[in-house]
Coordinates of C-alpha atoms and ligand atoms in Angstrom, one line a residue:
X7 CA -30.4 -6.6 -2.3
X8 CA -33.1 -3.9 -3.5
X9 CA -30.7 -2.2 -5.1
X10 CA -31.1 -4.8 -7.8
X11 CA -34.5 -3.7 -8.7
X12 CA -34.5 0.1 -7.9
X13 CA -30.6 0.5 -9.6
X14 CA -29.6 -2.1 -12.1
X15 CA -27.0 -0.4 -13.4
X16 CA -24.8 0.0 -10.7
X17 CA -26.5 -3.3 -9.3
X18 CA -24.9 -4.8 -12.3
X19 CA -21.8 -3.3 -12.1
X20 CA -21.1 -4.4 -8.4
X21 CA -21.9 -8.0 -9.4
X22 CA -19.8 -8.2 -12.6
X23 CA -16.8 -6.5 -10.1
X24 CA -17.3 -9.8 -7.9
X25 CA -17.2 -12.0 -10.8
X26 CA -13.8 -10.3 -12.4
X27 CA -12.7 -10.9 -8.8
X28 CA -13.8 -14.3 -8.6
X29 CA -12.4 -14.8 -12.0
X30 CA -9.4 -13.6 -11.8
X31 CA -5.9 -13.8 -10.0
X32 CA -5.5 -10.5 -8.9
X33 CA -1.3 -9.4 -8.3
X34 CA -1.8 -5.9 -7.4
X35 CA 0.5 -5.5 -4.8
X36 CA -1.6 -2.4 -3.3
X37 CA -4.9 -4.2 -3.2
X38 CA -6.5 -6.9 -0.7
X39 CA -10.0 -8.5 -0.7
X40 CA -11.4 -7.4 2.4
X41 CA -13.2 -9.6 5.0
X42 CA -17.1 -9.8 4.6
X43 CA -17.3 -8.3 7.9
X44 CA -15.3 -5.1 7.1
X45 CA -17.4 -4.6 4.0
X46 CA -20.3 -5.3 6.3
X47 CA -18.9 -2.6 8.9
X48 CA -18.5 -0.3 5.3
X49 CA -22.4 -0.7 4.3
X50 CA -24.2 0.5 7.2
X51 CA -25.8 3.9 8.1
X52 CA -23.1 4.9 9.8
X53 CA -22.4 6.7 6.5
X54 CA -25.3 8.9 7.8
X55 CA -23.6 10.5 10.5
X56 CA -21.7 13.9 10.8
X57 CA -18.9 13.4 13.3
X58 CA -17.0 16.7 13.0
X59 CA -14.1 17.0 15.6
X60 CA -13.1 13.8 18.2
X61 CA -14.3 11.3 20.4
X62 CA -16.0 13.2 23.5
X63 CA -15.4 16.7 21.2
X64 CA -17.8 17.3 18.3
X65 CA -19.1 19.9 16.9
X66 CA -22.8 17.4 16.6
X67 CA -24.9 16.2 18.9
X68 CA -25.9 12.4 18.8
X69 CA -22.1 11.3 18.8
X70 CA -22.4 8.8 21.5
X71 CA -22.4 5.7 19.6
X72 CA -19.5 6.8 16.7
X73 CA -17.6 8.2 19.7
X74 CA -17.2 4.2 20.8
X75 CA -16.7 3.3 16.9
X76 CA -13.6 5.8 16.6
X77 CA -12.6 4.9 20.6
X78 CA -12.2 1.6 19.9
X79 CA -10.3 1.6 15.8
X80 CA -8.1 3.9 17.8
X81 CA -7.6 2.1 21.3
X82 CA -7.0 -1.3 18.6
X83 CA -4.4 0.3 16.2
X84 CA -2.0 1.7 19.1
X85 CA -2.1 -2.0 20.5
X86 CA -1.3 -2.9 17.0
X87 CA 1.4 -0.7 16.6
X88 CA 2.5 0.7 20.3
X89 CA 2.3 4.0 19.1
X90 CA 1.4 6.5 22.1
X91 CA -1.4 8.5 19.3
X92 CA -3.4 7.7 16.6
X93 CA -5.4 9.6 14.1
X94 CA -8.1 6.9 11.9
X95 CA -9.9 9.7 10.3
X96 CA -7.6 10.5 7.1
X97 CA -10.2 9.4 3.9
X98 CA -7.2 7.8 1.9
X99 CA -3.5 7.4 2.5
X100 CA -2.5 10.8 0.1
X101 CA -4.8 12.5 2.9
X102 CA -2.5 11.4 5.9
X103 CA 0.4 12.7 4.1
X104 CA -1.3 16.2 3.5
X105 CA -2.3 16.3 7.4
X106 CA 1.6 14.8 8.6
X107 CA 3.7 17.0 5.8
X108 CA 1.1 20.7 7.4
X109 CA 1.5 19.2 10.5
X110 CA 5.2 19.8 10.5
X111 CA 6.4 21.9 7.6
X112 CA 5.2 25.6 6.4
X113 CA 4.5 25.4 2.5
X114 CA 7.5 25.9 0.4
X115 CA 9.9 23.6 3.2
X116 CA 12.2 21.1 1.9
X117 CA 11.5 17.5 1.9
X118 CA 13.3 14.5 0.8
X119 CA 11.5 12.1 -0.4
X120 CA 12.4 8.7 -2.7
X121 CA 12.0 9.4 -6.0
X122 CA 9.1 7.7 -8.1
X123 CA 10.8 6.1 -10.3
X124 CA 12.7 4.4 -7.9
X125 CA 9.5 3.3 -6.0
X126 CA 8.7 6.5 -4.3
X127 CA 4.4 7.3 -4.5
X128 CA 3.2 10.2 -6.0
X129 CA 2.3 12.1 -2.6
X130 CA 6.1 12.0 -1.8
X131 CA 7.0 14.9 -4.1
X132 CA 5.9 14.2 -7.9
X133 CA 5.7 17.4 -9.3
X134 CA 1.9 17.4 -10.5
X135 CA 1.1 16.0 -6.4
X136 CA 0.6 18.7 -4.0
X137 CA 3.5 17.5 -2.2
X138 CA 5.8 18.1 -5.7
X139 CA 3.4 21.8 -5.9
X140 CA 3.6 22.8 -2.5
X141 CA 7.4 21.9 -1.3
X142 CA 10.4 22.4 -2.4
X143 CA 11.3 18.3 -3.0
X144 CA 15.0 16.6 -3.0
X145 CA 14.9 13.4 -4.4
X146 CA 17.1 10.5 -3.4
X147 CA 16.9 7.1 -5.2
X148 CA 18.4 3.5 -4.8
X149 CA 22.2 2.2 -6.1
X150 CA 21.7 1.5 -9.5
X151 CA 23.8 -1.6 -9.9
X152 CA 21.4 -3.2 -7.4
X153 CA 18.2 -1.5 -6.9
X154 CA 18.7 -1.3 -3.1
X155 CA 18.4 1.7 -1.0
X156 CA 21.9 3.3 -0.7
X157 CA 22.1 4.8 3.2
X158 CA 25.6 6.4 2.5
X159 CA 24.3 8.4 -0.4
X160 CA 21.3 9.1 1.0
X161 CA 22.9 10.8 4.2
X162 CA 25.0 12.7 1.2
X163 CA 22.0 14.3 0.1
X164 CA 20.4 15.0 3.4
X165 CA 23.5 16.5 4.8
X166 CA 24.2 18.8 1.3
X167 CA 20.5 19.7 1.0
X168 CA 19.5 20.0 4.7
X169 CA 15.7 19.1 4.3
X170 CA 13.4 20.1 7.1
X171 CA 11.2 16.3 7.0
X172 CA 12.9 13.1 5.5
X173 CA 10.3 10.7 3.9
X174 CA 10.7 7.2 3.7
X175 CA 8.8 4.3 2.4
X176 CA 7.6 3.4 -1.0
X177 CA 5.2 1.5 -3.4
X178 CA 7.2 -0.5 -5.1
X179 CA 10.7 -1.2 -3.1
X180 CA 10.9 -5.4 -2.3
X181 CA 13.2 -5.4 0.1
X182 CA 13.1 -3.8 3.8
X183 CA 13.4 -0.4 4.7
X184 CA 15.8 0.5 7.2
X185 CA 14.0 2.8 9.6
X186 CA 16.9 3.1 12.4
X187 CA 19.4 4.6 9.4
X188 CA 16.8 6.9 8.2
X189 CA 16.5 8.1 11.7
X190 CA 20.2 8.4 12.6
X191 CA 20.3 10.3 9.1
X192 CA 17.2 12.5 10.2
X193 CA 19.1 13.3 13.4
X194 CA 22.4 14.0 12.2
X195 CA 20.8 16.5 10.0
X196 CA 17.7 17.9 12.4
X197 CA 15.2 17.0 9.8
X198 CA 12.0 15.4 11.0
X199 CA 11.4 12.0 9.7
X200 CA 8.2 10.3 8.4
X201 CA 8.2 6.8 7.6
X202 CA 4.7 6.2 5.1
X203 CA 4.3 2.5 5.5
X204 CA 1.2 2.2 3.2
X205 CA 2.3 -1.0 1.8
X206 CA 4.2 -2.8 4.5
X207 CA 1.6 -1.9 7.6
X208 CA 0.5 -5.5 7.5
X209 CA 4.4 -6.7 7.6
X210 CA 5.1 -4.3 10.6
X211 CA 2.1 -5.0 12.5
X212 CA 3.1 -8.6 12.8
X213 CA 6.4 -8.0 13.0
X214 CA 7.5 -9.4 9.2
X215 CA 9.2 -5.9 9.0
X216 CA 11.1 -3.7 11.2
X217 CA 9.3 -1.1 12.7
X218 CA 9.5 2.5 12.2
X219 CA 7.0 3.6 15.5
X220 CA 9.9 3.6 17.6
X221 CA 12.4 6.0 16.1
X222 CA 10.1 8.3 13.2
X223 CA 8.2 11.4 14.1
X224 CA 5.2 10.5 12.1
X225 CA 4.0 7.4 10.4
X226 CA 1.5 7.3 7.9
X227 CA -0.2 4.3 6.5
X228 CA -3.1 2.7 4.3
X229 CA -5.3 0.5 5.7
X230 CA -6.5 -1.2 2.7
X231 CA -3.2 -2.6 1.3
X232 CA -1.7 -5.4 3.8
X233 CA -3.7 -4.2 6.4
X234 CA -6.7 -5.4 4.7
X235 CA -9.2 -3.3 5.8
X236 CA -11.6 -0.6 4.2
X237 CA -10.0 2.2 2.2
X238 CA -8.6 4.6 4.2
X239 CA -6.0 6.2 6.1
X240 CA -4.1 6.4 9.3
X241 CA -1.5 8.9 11.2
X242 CA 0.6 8.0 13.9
X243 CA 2.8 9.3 16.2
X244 CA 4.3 10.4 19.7
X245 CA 2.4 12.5 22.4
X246 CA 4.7 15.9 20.8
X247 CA 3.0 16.0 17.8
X248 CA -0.1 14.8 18.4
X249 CA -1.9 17.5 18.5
X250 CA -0.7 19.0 15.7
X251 CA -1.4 15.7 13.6
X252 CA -5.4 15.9 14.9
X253 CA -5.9 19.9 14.2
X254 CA -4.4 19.1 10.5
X255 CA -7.0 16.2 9.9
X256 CA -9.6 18.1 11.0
X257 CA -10.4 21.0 10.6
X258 CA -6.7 21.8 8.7
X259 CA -7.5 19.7 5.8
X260 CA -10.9 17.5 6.1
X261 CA -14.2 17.8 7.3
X262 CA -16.7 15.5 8.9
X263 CA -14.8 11.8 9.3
X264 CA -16.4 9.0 7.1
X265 CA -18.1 6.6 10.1
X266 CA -18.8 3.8 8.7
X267 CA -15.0 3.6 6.8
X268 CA -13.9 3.7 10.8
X269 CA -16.3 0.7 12.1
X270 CA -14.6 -0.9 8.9
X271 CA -11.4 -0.1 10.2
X272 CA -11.8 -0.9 13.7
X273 CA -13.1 -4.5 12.6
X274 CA -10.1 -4.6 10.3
X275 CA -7.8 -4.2 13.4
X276 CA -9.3 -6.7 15.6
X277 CA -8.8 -9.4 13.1
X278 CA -5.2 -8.1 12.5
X279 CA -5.0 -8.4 16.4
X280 CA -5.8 -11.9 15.9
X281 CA -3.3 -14.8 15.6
X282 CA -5.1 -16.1 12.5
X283 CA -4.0 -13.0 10.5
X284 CA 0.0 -13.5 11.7
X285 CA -0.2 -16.8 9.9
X286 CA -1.9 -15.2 7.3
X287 CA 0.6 -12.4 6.4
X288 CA 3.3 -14.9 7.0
X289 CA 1.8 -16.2 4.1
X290 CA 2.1 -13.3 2.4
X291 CA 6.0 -13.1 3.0
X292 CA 6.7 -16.5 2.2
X293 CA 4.2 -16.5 -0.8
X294 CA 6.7 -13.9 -2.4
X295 CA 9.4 -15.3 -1.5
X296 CA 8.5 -18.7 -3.4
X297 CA 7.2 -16.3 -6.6
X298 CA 10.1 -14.6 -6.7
X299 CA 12.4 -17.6 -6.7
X300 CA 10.4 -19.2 -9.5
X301 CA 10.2 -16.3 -11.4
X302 CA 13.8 -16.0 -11.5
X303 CA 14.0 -20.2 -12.4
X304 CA 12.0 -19.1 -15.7
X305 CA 14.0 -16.6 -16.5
X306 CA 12.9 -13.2 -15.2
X307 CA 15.2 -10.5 -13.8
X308 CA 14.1 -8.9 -11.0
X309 CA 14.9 -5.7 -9.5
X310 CA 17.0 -6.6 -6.3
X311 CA 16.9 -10.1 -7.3
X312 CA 14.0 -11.0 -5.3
X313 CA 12.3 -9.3 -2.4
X314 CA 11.6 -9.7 1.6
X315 CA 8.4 -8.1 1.2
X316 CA 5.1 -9.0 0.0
X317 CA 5.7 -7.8 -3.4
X318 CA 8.2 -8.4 -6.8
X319 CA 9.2 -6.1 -9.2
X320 CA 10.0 -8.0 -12.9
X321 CA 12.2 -6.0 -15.4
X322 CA 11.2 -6.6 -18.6
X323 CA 13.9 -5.0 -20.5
X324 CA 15.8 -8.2 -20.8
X325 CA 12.6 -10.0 -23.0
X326 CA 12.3 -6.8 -24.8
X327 CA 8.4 -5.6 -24.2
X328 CA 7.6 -3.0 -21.8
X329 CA 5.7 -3.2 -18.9
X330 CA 2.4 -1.9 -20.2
X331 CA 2.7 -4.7 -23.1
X332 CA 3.4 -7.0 -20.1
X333 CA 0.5 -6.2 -18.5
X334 CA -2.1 -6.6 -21.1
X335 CA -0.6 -10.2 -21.6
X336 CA -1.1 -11.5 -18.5
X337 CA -4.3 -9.6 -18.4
X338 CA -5.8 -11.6 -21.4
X339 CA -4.7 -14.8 -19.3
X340 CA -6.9 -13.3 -16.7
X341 CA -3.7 -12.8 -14.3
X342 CA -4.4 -8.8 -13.4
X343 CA -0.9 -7.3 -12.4
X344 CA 0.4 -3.0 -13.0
X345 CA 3.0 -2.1 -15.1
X346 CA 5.5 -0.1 -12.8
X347 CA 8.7 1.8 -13.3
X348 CA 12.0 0.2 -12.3
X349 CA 14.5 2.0 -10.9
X350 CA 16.1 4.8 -13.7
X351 CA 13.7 3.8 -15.9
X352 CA 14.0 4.7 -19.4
X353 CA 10.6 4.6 -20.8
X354 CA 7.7 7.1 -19.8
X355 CA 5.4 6.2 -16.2
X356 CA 2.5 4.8 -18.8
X357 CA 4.7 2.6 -20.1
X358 CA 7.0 1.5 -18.0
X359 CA 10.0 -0.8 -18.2
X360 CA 8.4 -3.2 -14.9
X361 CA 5.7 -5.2 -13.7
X362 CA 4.9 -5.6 -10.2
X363 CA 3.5 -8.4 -8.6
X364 CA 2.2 -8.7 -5.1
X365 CA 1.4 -12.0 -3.2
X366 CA -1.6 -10.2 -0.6
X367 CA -4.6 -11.2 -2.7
X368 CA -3.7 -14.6 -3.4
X369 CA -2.8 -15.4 0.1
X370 CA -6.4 -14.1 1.7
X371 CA -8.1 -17.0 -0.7
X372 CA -5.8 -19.6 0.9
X373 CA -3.0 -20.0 -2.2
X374 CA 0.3 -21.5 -0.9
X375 CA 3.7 -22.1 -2.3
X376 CA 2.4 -24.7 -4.4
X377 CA 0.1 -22.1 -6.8
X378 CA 2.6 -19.6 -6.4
X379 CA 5.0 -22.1 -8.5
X380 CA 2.4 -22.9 -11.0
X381 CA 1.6 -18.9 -10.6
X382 CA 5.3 -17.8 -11.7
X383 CA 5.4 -20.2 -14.1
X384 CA 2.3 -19.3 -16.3
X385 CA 4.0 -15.6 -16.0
X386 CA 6.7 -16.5 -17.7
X387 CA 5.8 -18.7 -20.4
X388 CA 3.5 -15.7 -21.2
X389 CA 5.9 -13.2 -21.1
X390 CA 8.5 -15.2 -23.2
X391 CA 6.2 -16.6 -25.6
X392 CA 3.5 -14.3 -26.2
X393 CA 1.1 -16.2 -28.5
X394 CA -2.2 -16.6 -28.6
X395 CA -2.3 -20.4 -27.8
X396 CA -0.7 -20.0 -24.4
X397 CA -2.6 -17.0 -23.1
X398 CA -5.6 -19.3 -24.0
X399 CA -4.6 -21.8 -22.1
X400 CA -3.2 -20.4 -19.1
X401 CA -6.5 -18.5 -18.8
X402 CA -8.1 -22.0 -18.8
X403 CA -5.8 -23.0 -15.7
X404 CA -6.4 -19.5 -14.2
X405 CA -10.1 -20.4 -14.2
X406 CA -9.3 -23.6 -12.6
X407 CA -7.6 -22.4 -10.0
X408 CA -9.7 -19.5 -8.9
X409 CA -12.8 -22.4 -9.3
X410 CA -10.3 -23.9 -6.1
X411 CA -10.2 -20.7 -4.4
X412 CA -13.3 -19.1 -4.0
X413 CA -13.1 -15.3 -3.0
X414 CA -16.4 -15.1 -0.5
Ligands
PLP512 C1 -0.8 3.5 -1.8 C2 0.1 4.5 -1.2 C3 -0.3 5.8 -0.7 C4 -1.6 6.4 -1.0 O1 -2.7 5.8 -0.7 P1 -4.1 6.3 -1.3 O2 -5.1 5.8 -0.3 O3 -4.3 5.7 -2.6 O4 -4.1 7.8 -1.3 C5 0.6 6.6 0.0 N1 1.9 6.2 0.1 C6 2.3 5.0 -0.4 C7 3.8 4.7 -0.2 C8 1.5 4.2 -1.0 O5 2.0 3.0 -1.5

């Protein structure tokens, strides 16, 4: 790398990054180590190239060879998904969500979206997110004696409040989302409906969750999450609104398409194509599964009591520390997790009465049930005993483990 001797700084900065991540067992349920080939894709001079408009119609000459890049990540995702159109130039998932919401709805319509607290994301109607600014936003949560999504109370709300788009999917809801009700809601009501699978898109690509292609008007994803790919975002949805989804992208709310994030995500998508990466996010599923039971062996209560997804959600009310003081814990143990709002949360967002955990990282460098036991185990002793001895040495066992595991 020159960079080392014509930037040390940042030089610096990239290599320490690799070390923490080397270091470290990383629970974020939103992030993935990418493959060396998507970062490979991500670090080429395709960076250089203005790509206004779509394949075959740009508004710059010397398109041929991006036209095959974008061709192919978009040929790849609808065999992924089935989906009849595809849009891979949103820069970020929040971007998608602008483009599908404009697409659809005039400013100032009514959208119902799950409420934050609950496990909603920001771009879903929190009042300081454009969404929250722009729209006029109905919440609806999940059934607080269990934490699961309540259909019946949801189709309430919808049929009281008459939204014109009905949002579904969230960033921290473990268990499955069920698409078909949301749709027969949406119907009932004539409200569009957009599933935003941001976190699950690995899960529904291989068939771990059920699918919303089949029966939402829009769906919206990340491809960095489960997907594993670069950072980015991604629009689908049926020939009807497809050309409304591609004039919002561009030009309604972005500019020239980042090319070399596309070649990422094209590669991404051939190894999710691949049977390699079914096993893996099997993994992923079953990984949680095994976390979740032994958290709940050492003592932790868990929103839902467990999950079906590829992330658990721990509230920490019962050991009496909130969620930020849970994550600092586990993050002197070198076990990097966010503190998250459970459902009806009493304490502030930077807080937090939760910690969520997610299994996607630990499963790309090979962990099985096995670590995952050892895994919830250190948690807990953590969280229930809080000294100084046992962070020590369950960063000692971290280190061991990640020695085992190497990232690259
Ligand atoms: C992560 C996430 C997003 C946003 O992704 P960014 O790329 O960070 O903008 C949108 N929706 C949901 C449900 C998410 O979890």
């Amino acid at each position: 790398m020159s960079l080392k001797d014509k930037d040390k700084k940042i030089y610096d900065s990239i290599v320490a990054e690799g070390k923490r991540q080397q270091n470290s067992l990383e629970m974020i349920a939103s992030e993935n180590y990418a493959s060396p080939e998507v970062i490979e894709a991500l670090g080429t001079h395709l960076t250089d190239k203005y790509a206004e408009g779509y394949p075959g119609k740009r508004y710059y000459g010397g398109c041929e060879h991006v036209d095959v890049v974008e061709e192919t990540a978009i040929k790849r995702a609808r065999e992924i998904f089935g989906c009849e159109h595809v849009n891979v130039q949103p820069h970020s998932g929040t971007q998608a969500n602008i483009a599908s919401y404009l697409s659809l709805l005039d400013i100032g319509d009514k959208i119902m979206g799950m409420d934050l607290s609950c496990g909603g994301h920001l771009s879903h109607g929190h009042p300081l997110n454009f969404s929250g600014r722009y729209f006029k936003i109905v919440p609806y949560g999940v059934r607080r004696d269990n934490g699961y999504l309540d259909y019946d109370e949801i189709r309430n709300i919808a049929l009281r409040e008459k939204p014109k788009m009905i949002v579904c999917g969230a960033s921290a809801y473990p268990r499955k989302i069920d698409f078909k009700k949301f749709s027969e809601i949406a119907d009932e009501v004539g409200a569009y409906l957009m599933a935003d699978i941001a976190h699950i898109a690995g899960l529904v690509a291989k068939g771990e969750h059920p699918d919303p292609v089949s029966c939402c008007d829009i769906v919206t994803t990340t491809t960095h999450k489960t997907l594993r790919g670069p950072r980015g975002g991604m629009i689908m949805c049926g020939k009807k609104n497809s050309k409304e989804i591609d004039r919002m992208v561009f030009p309604g709310t972005q500019g020239g398409p980042l090319m070399h994030s596309i070649a990422a995500k094209a590669v991404c998508f051939k190894e999710v194509l691949s049977h390699k990466f079914s096993k893996y996010i099997k993994g992923v599923v079953l990984n949680a599964a095994k976390l979740a039971d032994e958290l709940k062996r050492g003592g932790m209560k868990l929103v839902t009591d467990g999950t079906d997804t590829h992330l658990v959600l721990i509230d920490m009310r019962p050991l009496k520390i909130t969620g930020k003081e849970g994550e600092s814990l586990l993050q002197d143990a070198g076990i990097v997790a966010n503190k998250n709002t459970i459902p009806y949360d009493p304490q502030k967002p930077f807080v937090t009465s939760g910690l969520r955990l997610g299994t996607p990282v630990l499963t790309t460098r090979g962990m099985g049930p096995e670590e995952m036991k050892e895994v919830a185990g250190w948690i807990c002793d953590i969280l229930k005993k809080r000294d100084p001895g046992t962070i020590k040495n369950v960063r000692k066992e971290v280190s061991r483990m990640c020695k085992n595991f190497p990232v690259r």
